[in-house]
mmCIF file of C-alpha atoms in Angstrom:
data_model
loop_
_atom_site.group_PDB
_atom_site.id
_atom_site.type_symbol
_atom_site.label_atom_id
_atom_site.label_comp_id
_atom_site.label_asym_id
_atom_site.label_seq_id
_atom_site.Cartn_x
_atom_site.Cartn_y
_atom_site.Cartn_z
ATOM 1 C CA UNK A 1 -35.370 -8.747 -3.494
ATOM 2 C CA UNK A 2 -36.335 -8.726 0.189
ATOM 3 C CA UNK A 3 -34.918 -6.121 2.543
ATOM 4 C CA UNK A 4 -35.483 -6.246 6.262
ATOM 5 C CA UNK A 5 -34.088 -3.733 8.734
ATOM 6 C CA UNK A 6 -34.042 -4.303 12.471
ATOM 7 C CA UNK A 7 -32.980 -1.641 14.920
ATOM 8 C CA UNK A 8 -32.705 -2.352 18.618
ATOM 9 C CA UNK A 9 -31.758 0.335 21.064
ATOM 10 C CA UNK A 10 -31.167 -0.355 24.732
ATOM 11 C CA UNK A 11 -30.975 2.515 27.177
ATOM 12 C CA UNK A 12 -29.406 1.722 30.505
ATOM 13 C CA UNK A 13 -29.393 4.175 33.368
ATOM 14 C CA UNK A 14 -27.111 3.624 36.313
ATOM 15 C CA UNK A 15 -27.507 5.551 39.527
ATOM 16 C CA UNK A 16 -24.506 5.717 41.826
ATOM 17 C CA UNK A 17 -24.757 7.229 45.259
ATOM 18 C CA UNK A 18 -21.548 8.472 46.822
ATOM 19 C CA UNK A 19 -21.994 10.110 50.199
ATOM 20 C CA UNK A 20 -24.249 13.121 49.711
ATOM 21 C CA UNK A 21 -23.757 13.276 45.941
ATOM 22 C CA UNK A 22 -25.729 11.279 43.393
ATOM 23 C CA UNK A 23 -24.170 10.376 40.060
ATOM 24 C CA UNK A 24 -26.243 9.331 37.055
ATOM 25 C CA UNK A 25 -24.619 7.390 34.241
ATOM 26 C CA UNK A 26 -26.505 6.646 31.030
ATOM 27 C CA UNK A 27 -25.254 4.130 28.495
ATOM 28 C CA UNK A 28 -26.879 3.616 25.128
ATOM 29 C CA UNK A 29 -26.314 0.443 23.115
ATOM 30 C CA UNK A 30 -27.532 0.410 19.528
ATOM 31 C CA UNK A 31 -27.777 -2.707 17.391
ATOM 32 C CA UNK A 32 -28.717 -2.551 13.735
ATOM 33 C CA UNK A 33 -29.163 -5.532 11.414
ATOM 34 C CA UNK A 34 -29.647 -5.495 7.663
ATOM 35 C CA UNK A 35 -30.542 -8.487 5.530
#
């Protein structure tokens, strides 16, 4: 029996500037594969 596990995590950081205020939005996408 062969078991392989792949985990891929992508971290995306978005920076939005509105006037004098700066907004930071972080989105994390996780992908897991088992075979």
